[in-house]
Amino acid sequence: MITIAGAGVAGLASAYELARRGLAVTIYEAGDAPDNNPCSWFAGGMLAPWCEGETADPQVVRLGAGAIAWWQQVTEVVKRGTLVVAPPRDTAELTRFARRTESHRAVGAAEIAALEPALAGRFQQGLFFAEEAHLDPRRALRDLTRAVQDLGVQIRYGTPAPEQVDVDCRGMAASLPGLRPVRGEMAVIEAPDIGITRTIRLLHPRIPVYLVPRGDGIYMIGATMIESSSWRPITVRSLLELLGAAFALHPGLGEASVIETGTGLRPAFADNVPRLSHRGDTTHVNGLYRHGFLLAPALAKELAAQFCQDHSHADHCERQTA
Amino acid sequence: MRVYGSEITSRLLLGTAQYPSPAVLAEAVKSSGTEILTVSLRRETADGSGAGFWQGLRETGCRILPNTAGCHSVQEAVTTAQMARELFDTPWIKLEVIGHSDTLQPDVFGLVEAARILCGEGFQVFPYTTDDLVVGAKLLEAGCEVLMPWGAPIGSGQGLRNPDALRAMRAHFPDVPLIVDAGIGRPSDAAQAMELGMDAVLLNTAVAKAGDPAGMARAMALAVEAGRAGFAADPMERRDMAVPSTPVLGMAEFA
């Protein structure tokens, strides 16, 4: 029996990969339902490794490349690419973004209009990352929860983990040395008439934002990145900036309803790259920063591979089927 | 360079915002050889919640110069400075009072007022100001012992938009440490500032947003050193006419 602390995206993905190899797994989750995860619940759900390459370590791009196929096993993934645009005044940002990233092509006004009719005439230049995708992180968490339960994984909600677990996936609650919180704030809006179908990134020197469609006219707008451990609700300034940028993307979003705002603390190491680390008999899966959904699959696979090499578990590991 | 009684060897000061990660920031700090880092105390972190990030900065061994970036009023700047003194245990404060949200131009009236209040409270104020001589004089009257004129708007990377004004500042305040703060985009901009006789350069975006921040930090450090050495070596004056570098007299004549 393998015990895991934390049923966020890292804990569930780890359980999935271990259970798929025939190992018995129990997850302890302090929250009382999948909806109460403090970090994964507020994620953007972008599966956009190449866009992230603008500032992220090359490892993030490499590890994230398999995420789309992995999530397609358990939940609906919308693979319509990412469209990156910039207001006319900030096209230099687009040049810089293009230089720092791969797997994109330049698109002009006509192609932007064809990809997203809602943005027709609003942007003259953009970049299209055709291979990228997005998912609804809340639906994905529920689907993944069901998938691991179908594989026989026990999830004990409302139950703090015992002192000794095999795998610790509790993010900031794990209080690992070198781990720091990066506060993120987001808003969810409802704009039934806009009809944007893929992730849009609006580049801006001060306030770059992304808008991720959640279906049914719902969009997530994110996200701030503040070196802070504060849980307090989104600040007026942050909300102004996020919504102002959304309004700059499309004035029609000015009529949208703000249906939710949220704050989460992303766990990050100094290089903002996640890793497996060993302390005593516990393996920590942590530091996923802003890449929880993007990188949890790769880390979970690495974790499962380590457990299957370990003699005490090796006898129980079945040959991996997929 | 002596600032508020402290001897500073490196003439390059670095800001700590906008880096891809704290690890990249730490590498840039190391390759720049800087001794002073500025840290913005945003309202979000004024309660001490930024401790995780600050710990990493302390580990670089650099001296911390907290700043009041993003403050738009005297009261806001003074309160932020007071919090910074407690959190970072230093009398140093880089004072910014922003007057215009688009250009991030300093509100020089508020700046002088805030400087007077903070100097009165025992702070050692590093004022982020324009290249205006009268404002500079008033800041010195208020108790500042260093001036930080802009080269161009914050984060614009435009280089020195008004080198003559900086030259005039040097002439008017021959004994006041002058640190060009804001507007540096490329190493040549930093070298130019130093050639004008500035005592140091403070920059952030030019390094943080470079493709290779550590590489750019090194380039900036070299540029600052080259510019300073050039200034100290008393450069030649410009001339309108060409002057052959090879002597004409005594050349062989082929009749």
XYZ file of C-alpha atoms in Angstrom:
577
model
C 0.000 0.000 0.000
C 1.333 3.399 -1.025
C 0.122 6.433 0.924
C -0.120 9.873 -0.665
C -0.750 13.185 1.106
C -2.784 15.673 -0.920
C -5.476 15.218 -3.576
C -4.605 18.216 -5.749
C -3.487 17.704 -9.300
C -0.057 16.382 -8.251
C -1.480 13.863 -5.768
C -4.185 12.597 -8.115
C -1.832 12.299 -11.103
C 0.666 10.421 -8.918
C -2.075 8.077 -7.675
C -3.205 7.468 -11.250
C 0.245 6.498 -12.481
C 0.941 4.271 -9.453
C -2.469 2.564 -9.561
C -2.140 1.959 -13.293
C 0.948 -0.055 -12.541
C -1.074 -2.247 -10.207
C -0.073 -0.677 -6.907
C -2.609 -0.145 -4.119
C -2.862 3.557 -3.213
C -4.568 5.601 -0.488
C -4.746 9.397 -0.667
C -5.250 11.548 2.437
C -6.789 14.928 1.744
C -7.322 17.491 4.499
C -10.070 19.224 2.485
C -13.491 17.620 2.507
C -14.123 17.509 -1.262
C -12.286 17.793 -4.575
C -13.602 21.381 -4.826
C -11.669 22.523 -1.794
C -8.195 22.259 -3.176
C -6.590 25.625 -2.547
C -4.315 25.694 -5.584
C -5.409 23.325 -8.359
C -8.976 24.601 -8.142
C -7.884 28.080 -9.244
C -5.617 26.951 -12.082
C -5.948 28.282 -15.624
C -5.843 24.853 -17.237
C -3.617 25.879 -20.137
C -1.637 23.050 -21.681
C 0.753 25.480 -23.325
C 4.346 24.332 -22.919
C 5.683 26.355 -25.854
C 4.160 29.655 -24.717
C 5.497 29.034 -21.220
C 8.946 28.715 -22.798
C 9.007 32.503 -23.043
C 10.205 32.709 -19.460
C 10.244 29.139 -18.143
C 13.235 26.817 -17.951
C 13.604 24.606 -21.078
C 12.785 21.598 -18.855
C 9.238 22.923 -18.493
C 8.748 22.869 -22.247
C 10.201 19.359 -22.506
C 8.273 17.883 -19.568
C 5.046 19.577 -20.605
C 5.039 18.300 -24.167
C 3.283 15.051 -23.197
C 0.595 16.659 -21.064
C -2.068 16.979 -23.756
C -2.050 13.275 -24.618
C -2.029 12.337 -20.917
C -5.060 14.439 -20.043
C -6.954 13.170 -23.082
C -7.020 9.793 -21.318
C -9.094 11.128 -18.447
C -10.924 14.304 -19.419
C -11.997 16.531 -22.274
C -9.124 18.497 -23.737
C -9.793 21.321 -26.198
C -6.954 21.293 -28.674
C -7.440 24.515 -30.567
C -4.065 26.098 -29.937
C -3.132 29.384 -28.289
C -3.466 32.773 -29.975
C -1.028 35.409 -28.720
C -1.850 39.029 -29.565
C -0.618 42.476 -28.564
C -2.135 45.939 -28.848
C -0.613 48.059 -31.657
C 1.511 50.019 -29.188
C 3.099 46.860 -27.789
C 3.980 44.887 -30.909
C 7.610 44.901 -29.704
C 6.402 42.482 -27.009
C 5.217 40.170 -29.769
C 8.625 40.248 -31.440
C 10.288 39.371 -28.163
C 7.777 36.603 -27.409
C 8.307 35.090 -30.883
C 12.071 35.134 -30.439
C 11.912 33.344 -27.092
C 9.437 30.608 -28.057
C 9.056 27.773 -30.566
C 6.277 25.930 -32.419
C 4.370 29.016 -33.475
C 3.630 30.852 -36.672
C 2.994 34.543 -37.278
C -0.604 35.383 -38.131
C -1.967 38.603 -39.620
C -5.319 40.328 -39.310
C -7.090 37.987 -41.740
C -5.997 34.815 -40.013
C -6.742 36.217 -36.566
C -10.251 36.997 -37.810
C -10.596 33.485 -39.216
C -9.378 31.839 -35.992
C -11.400 34.015 -33.632
C -14.078 36.064 -35.404
C -14.690 37.929 -32.136
C -11.241 39.507 -32.460
C -11.629 40.512 -36.127
C -10.249 43.968 -36.802
C -8.892 44.334 -33.295
C -5.380 42.977 -33.806
C -3.110 43.190 -36.832
C -0.421 40.793 -35.676
C -0.279 37.707 -33.573
C 1.360 34.349 -32.990
C -0.481 31.058 -33.254
C 0.677 28.024 -31.273
C -1.391 25.371 -33.075
C -0.260 22.409 -30.961
C -1.373 23.800 -27.619
C -4.590 23.038 -25.771
C -6.590 23.819 -22.679
C -8.888 22.037 -20.290
C -11.309 22.970 -17.554
C -9.225 22.267 -14.440
C -12.239 21.716 -12.200
C -13.792 19.224 -14.518
C -10.376 17.631 -15.016
C -9.901 17.261 -11.246
C -13.317 15.607 -10.905
C -12.678 13.325 -13.881
C -9.234 12.395 -12.604
C -10.675 11.749 -9.133
C -13.199 9.368 -10.672
C -10.516 7.723 -12.809
C -8.276 6.969 -9.848
C -11.220 5.693 -7.816
C -12.080 3.391 -10.732
C -8.534 2.075 -10.460
C -9.219 1.218 -6.820
C -7.531 4.203 -5.178
C -9.005 5.128 -1.791
C -9.378 8.874 -1.184
C -9.936 9.866 2.446
C -11.345 13.375 2.404
C -11.344 15.466 5.558
C -8.487 13.327 6.839
C -5.103 14.914 7.489
C -2.285 12.676 6.340
C -0.509 10.503 8.924
C 2.939 11.673 9.944
C 4.635 9.162 7.680
C 3.473 8.925 4.066
C 5.209 7.514 1.017
C 4.425 10.457 -1.264
C 3.809 14.060 -0.247
C 1.955 16.240 -2.766
C 0.628 18.934 -0.482
C 2.193 21.994 -2.125
C 2.934 24.764 0.357
C 1.495 22.683 3.213
C 4.479 20.346 2.872
C 6.821 23.142 4.076
C 9.839 21.861 2.189
C 13.088 23.815 2.491
C 13.548 26.162 -0.465
C 9.854 26.112 -1.337
C 8.212 29.539 -1.561
C 4.662 30.670 -2.318
C 3.830 32.727 -5.391
C 0.425 34.272 -4.975
C -1.916 34.118 -7.953
C -5.206 35.910 -8.368
C -7.829 35.202 -11.012
C -11.345 36.079 -12.068
C -14.053 34.069 -13.794
C -16.450 35.936 -16.032
C -19.550 35.014 -17.995
C -19.832 36.556 -21.455
C -22.351 34.517 -23.433
C -22.075 36.517 -26.665
C -18.319 36.703 -27.223
C -17.684 33.208 -28.519
C -13.907 32.998 -28.077
C -12.910 29.354 -28.535
C -9.259 29.063 -27.581
C -6.775 30.438 -25.067
C -5.874 34.043 -25.852
C -2.774 35.650 -24.411
C -2.648 39.417 -24.490
C 0.907 40.684 -24.237
C 1.477 43.900 -22.389
C 4.671 45.216 -20.793
C 2.975 45.697 -17.438
C -0.033 43.417 -17.293
C 0.161 40.339 -19.520
C -3.031 38.308 -19.151
C -4.587 35.177 -20.551
C -8.181 34.276 -21.120
C -9.144 30.612 -21.125
C -12.601 29.509 -22.352
C -14.395 27.166 -19.989
C -17.364 26.587 -22.303
C -20.921 27.906 -22.063
C -19.713 31.510 -22.262
C -17.535 31.199 -19.149
C -13.949 32.437 -19.221
C -11.139 32.408 -16.723
C -8.878 35.481 -16.697
C -5.516 35.192 -15.032
C -3.323 35.577 -13.364
C -1.166 37.729 -11.147
C 2.206 36.496 -9.886
C 3.177 38.066 -6.591
C 5.966 36.950 -4.273
C 3.664 36.677 -1.276
C 2.217 34.115 1.098
C -0.978 36.082 1.619
C -4.288 34.249 1.201
C -6.398 37.350 1.331
C -8.940 37.840 -1.458
C -7.919 39.477 -4.738
C -6.937 43.124 -4.342
C -8.763 45.947 -6.091
C -5.616 46.764 -8.043
C -5.159 43.223 -9.316
C -8.811 42.890 -10.268
C -8.698 46.261 -12.056
C -5.635 45.156 -13.990
C -7.058 41.774 -14.991
C -10.432 43.130 -16.013
C -8.895 46.197 -17.690
C -6.745 43.916 -19.818
C -9.784 41.781 -20.675
C -11.612 44.923 -21.726
C -8.641 45.852 -23.929
C -8.889 42.404 -25.529
C -12.538 42.953 -26.413
C -14.763 45.836 -25.294
C -17.701 43.430 -25.360
C -16.205 41.814 -22.256
C -17.159 45.034 -20.470
C -20.691 43.644 -20.375
C -19.606 40.303 -18.938
C -20.608 39.272 -15.414
C -17.842 38.662 -12.909
C -19.015 35.411 -11.379
C -16.009 34.515 -9.262
C -12.618 35.724 -8.102
C -10.031 33.548 -6.443
C -6.595 33.477 -4.857
C -4.163 30.590 -4.663
C -0.577 30.072 -3.568
C 1.602 28.318 -6.103
C 4.399 26.268 -4.550
C 7.715 27.032 -6.271
C 11.397 26.293 -5.879
C 13.986 29.005 -6.628
C 14.249 27.997 -10.293
C 10.462 27.623 -10.685
C 11.029 24.043 -11.896
C 9.216 21.183 -10.101
C 11.003 18.101 -8.862
C 10.801 14.840 -6.968
C 12.805 15.010 -3.780
C 13.444 12.444 -1.067
C 13.349 13.189 2.643
C 13.543 10.233 4.942
C 11.183 7.609 3.507
C 8.965 10.187 1.823
C 9.108 11.239 -1.819
C 7.948 14.802 -2.350
C 6.294 15.856 -5.596
C 6.325 19.617 -5.351
C 7.212 23.004 -6.808
C 4.796 22.833 -9.734
C 4.511 26.650 -9.637
C 2.148 27.803 -12.396
C 2.452 24.496 -14.219
C 0.384 22.079 -12.155
C -1.777 20.673 -14.956
C 1.041 20.963 -17.477
C 3.712 19.121 -15.490
C 1.893 16.825 -13.036
C 1.689 14.020 -15.638
C 5.452 13.962 -16.298
C 6.287 14.075 -12.586
C 3.755 11.355 -11.791
C 5.274 9.090 -14.426
C 8.742 9.691 -13.043
C 7.476 8.943 -9.535
C 5.806 5.706 -10.627
C 8.956 4.626 -12.467
C 10.982 5.194 -9.282
C 8.543 3.148 -7.186
C 8.595 0.291 -9.651
C 12.393 0.191 -9.536
C 12.258 0.093 -5.762
C 12.446 -3.575 -4.653
C 9.744 -3.344 -2.022
C 7.192 -2.310 -4.646
C 8.621 -3.874 -7.775
C 6.839 -7.206 -7.245
C 3.508 -5.431 -7.339
C 4.143 -3.383 -10.451
C 2.461 -4.702 -13.555
C 3.851 -4.120 -16.953
C 2.770 -0.672 -18.026
C 0.107 -0.987 -20.687
C -0.059 2.518 -22.130
C 32.091 55.676 -4.157
C 30.905 56.755 -0.702
C 27.182 56.923 -0.058
C 25.867 57.858 3.385
C 29.199 56.877 4.889
C 29.314 53.445 3.234
C 32.051 52.583 0.767
C 30.596 50.966 -2.374
C 32.925 49.226 -4.817
C 30.510 48.092 -7.547
C 29.002 50.956 -9.496
C 26.156 48.821 -10.801
C 23.002 48.482 -8.695
C 20.339 45.965 -9.694
C 16.585 45.814 -9.271
C 15.013 42.447 -8.455
C 11.676 42.443 -10.294
C 10.493 40.604 -13.405
C 13.124 37.863 -13.493
C 11.983 34.470 -14.806
C 12.800 32.947 -11.407
C 14.678 33.752 -8.199
C 17.401 31.342 -9.331
C 17.943 33.328 -12.535
C 17.988 36.511 -10.467
C 20.644 35.052 -8.171
C 22.808 34.104 -11.174
C 22.479 37.613 -12.615
C 23.429 39.156 -9.275
C 26.484 36.945 -9.106
C 27.685 37.661 -12.626
C 27.099 41.405 -12.232
C 29.241 41.643 -9.116
C 26.736 44.115 -7.700
C 26.709 44.883 -3.985
C 23.334 46.585 -3.752
C 19.902 45.231 -4.689
C 16.712 47.254 -4.705
C 13.547 45.524 -3.564
C 10.080 46.892 -4.007
C 7.855 46.665 -1.016
C 4.480 46.269 -2.624
C 1.453 46.761 -0.497
C 0.644 43.090 -1.015
C 3.791 42.083 0.810
C 4.046 44.868 3.380
C 2.745 42.469 6.037
C 5.888 40.363 5.677
C 4.254 37.790 3.392
C 7.061 38.208 0.844
C 9.552 36.635 3.232
C 10.160 33.591 1.013
C 11.455 35.773 -1.820
C 13.388 38.150 0.439
C 15.226 35.278 2.066
C 16.681 34.412 -1.337
C 17.834 38.017 -1.767
C 19.543 38.057 1.604
C 21.394 34.884 0.669
C 23.126 36.755 -2.183
C 25.022 38.680 0.503
C 24.113 42.001 -1.142
C 22.989 45.045 0.737
C 19.249 45.636 0.348
C 17.972 49.034 -0.760
C 14.201 48.839 -0.290
C 12.160 51.080 -2.567
C 8.733 52.651 -2.566
C 7.959 51.681 -6.187
C 4.383 52.219 -7.210
C 3.582 54.815 -4.531
C 1.592 57.719 -5.919
C 1.343 59.947 -2.849
C 3.616 61.334 -0.150
C 1.709 59.529 2.576
C 1.870 56.201 0.765
C 5.609 56.561 0.171
C 6.344 57.565 3.748
C 4.298 54.688 5.181
C 5.954 52.216 2.806
C 9.397 53.518 3.787
C 8.584 53.074 7.468
C 7.466 49.481 6.862
C 10.598 48.822 4.818
C 12.835 50.060 7.615
C 11.248 47.592 9.998
C 11.183 44.648 7.603
C 14.696 45.050 6.242
C 16.310 46.654 9.247
C 18.005 49.402 7.220
C 17.804 53.222 7.193
C 18.281 53.157 3.395
C 15.258 53.873 1.237
C 15.001 54.440 -2.480
C 12.226 56.985 -2.629
C 9.820 56.925 -5.553
C 6.727 59.080 -5.699
C 5.100 58.457 -9.050
C 3.296 61.409 -10.618
C 2.037 60.003 -13.890
C 0.773 56.485 -14.360
C 1.659 56.218 -18.048
C 5.207 57.614 -18.031
C 5.865 56.702 -14.368
C 7.473 60.142 -14.159
C 8.313 61.174 -10.591
C 6.051 63.694 -8.880
C 8.929 65.960 -7.928
C 6.844 68.108 -5.566
C 5.698 65.069 -3.610
C 9.215 63.663 -3.809
C 10.793 66.689 -2.117
C 8.101 66.692 0.559
C 8.466 62.966 1.259
C 12.273 63.286 1.267
C 12.057 66.053 3.868
C 9.816 63.952 6.108
C 11.934 60.823 5.791
C 15.296 62.590 6.253
C 13.775 64.157 9.384
C 12.980 60.665 10.643
C 16.572 59.557 10.200
C 16.206 57.750 6.875
C 19.036 57.796 4.347
C 17.072 58.680 1.242
C 17.991 57.760 -2.360
C 15.502 59.858 -4.344
C 14.411 58.749 -7.821
C 14.135 62.127 -9.564
C 14.206 63.791 -12.970
C 17.304 65.539 -14.318
C 15.981 68.930 -13.124
C 18.678 70.942 -11.332
C 16.295 72.900 -9.122
C 14.602 69.737 -7.912
C 18.033 68.236 -7.290
C 19.024 71.239 -5.173
C 15.803 71.029 -3.162
C 16.329 67.332 -2.508
C 19.798 68.090 -1.165
C 18.328 70.845 1.015
C 15.803 68.308 2.302
C 18.700 66.195 3.542
C 19.413 63.756 0.704
C 23.104 63.012 0.162
C 22.681 61.243 -3.172
C 20.570 61.909 -6.287
C 19.149 59.369 -8.685
C 18.180 61.109 -11.921
C 16.337 59.186 -14.615
C 17.872 58.420 -17.981
C 14.478 57.713 -19.569
C 11.095 56.477 -18.277
C 11.187 53.356 -16.079
C 11.301 50.121 -18.049
C 11.432 51.893 -21.425
C 15.003 50.910 -22.295
C 15.369 54.115 -24.322
C 18.824 54.956 -22.995
C 19.785 58.483 -21.967
C 17.197 60.787 -23.506
C 18.897 63.957 -22.309
C 22.636 63.479 -21.819
C 23.179 67.252 -21.662
C 20.929 67.525 -18.611
C 22.918 64.780 -16.880
C 26.146 66.555 -17.800
C 24.733 69.729 -16.263
C 23.845 67.836 -13.098
C 27.391 66.564 -12.857
C 28.693 70.122 -13.221
C 26.253 71.562 -10.680
C 26.651 68.863 -8.053
C 30.321 67.912 -8.376
C 30.511 66.292 -4.944
C 27.120 64.566 -4.774
C 26.953 60.906 -5.769
C 24.771 60.705 -8.899
C 23.211 57.363 -9.790
C 21.344 57.089 -13.091
C 18.149 55.223 -12.299
C 15.758 54.046 -15.004
C 15.864 54.000 -18.777
C 19.027 51.983 -19.384
C 18.368 49.442 -22.150
C 21.755 48.346 -23.433
C 25.314 48.177 -22.174
C 26.224 51.186 -24.347
C 23.633 53.261 -22.427
C 25.256 52.319 -19.129
C 28.718 53.104 -20.505
C 27.499 56.481 -21.751
C 26.102 57.371 -18.322
C 29.416 56.534 -16.708
C 31.376 58.487 -19.348
C 29.300 61.514 -18.376
C 30.739 61.183 -14.898
C 27.788 59.576 -13.174
C 28.901 57.664 -10.099
C 26.800 54.584 -10.700
C 23.919 53.072 -12.647
C 20.805 51.360 -11.313
C 18.868 49.138 -13.688
C 16.399 46.278 -13.626
C 14.345 45.539 -16.752
C 17.339 45.595 -19.128
C 18.791 42.598 -17.285
C 15.606 40.867 -16.060
C 13.968 40.843 -19.497
C 17.065 39.939 -21.492
C 17.093 36.488 -23.052
C 20.089 35.616 -20.886
C 19.837 37.769 -17.751
C 23.145 36.566 -16.288
C 24.915 37.302 -19.578
C 23.391 40.775 -19.756
C 24.256 41.443 -16.118
C 27.888 40.689 -16.913
C 27.745 42.889 -20.027
C 26.313 45.766 -17.979
C 29.008 45.368 -15.335
C 31.724 45.520 -18.008
C 30.072 48.553 -19.622
C 29.880 50.385 -16.297
C 33.516 49.625 -15.632
C 34.561 50.702 -19.143
C 32.524 53.908 -18.966
C 33.952 54.799 -15.582
C 37.520 54.114 -16.705
C 36.897 56.217 -19.809
C 35.624 59.125 -17.715
C 38.585 58.871 -15.355
C 41.003 58.835 -18.311
C 39.831 62.282 -19.472
C 38.534 61.609 -22.984
C 39.435 63.850 -25.905
C 37.025 66.534 -27.054
C 34.982 66.170 -30.212
C 36.155 68.126 -33.243
C 34.309 69.169 -36.337
C 37.285 68.527 -38.605
C 39.234 65.403 -39.277
C 42.718 65.349 -37.829
C 44.983 62.694 -39.257
C 46.133 60.305 -36.595
C 49.380 59.792 -38.451
C 51.710 62.821 -38.408
C 51.985 64.560 -41.762
C 55.232 66.351 -40.997
C 58.293 64.433 -41.823
C 56.629 62.201 -44.379
C 58.791 61.120 -47.247
C 58.362 63.187 -50.362
C 58.349 61.505 -53.722
C 59.149 64.168 -56.182
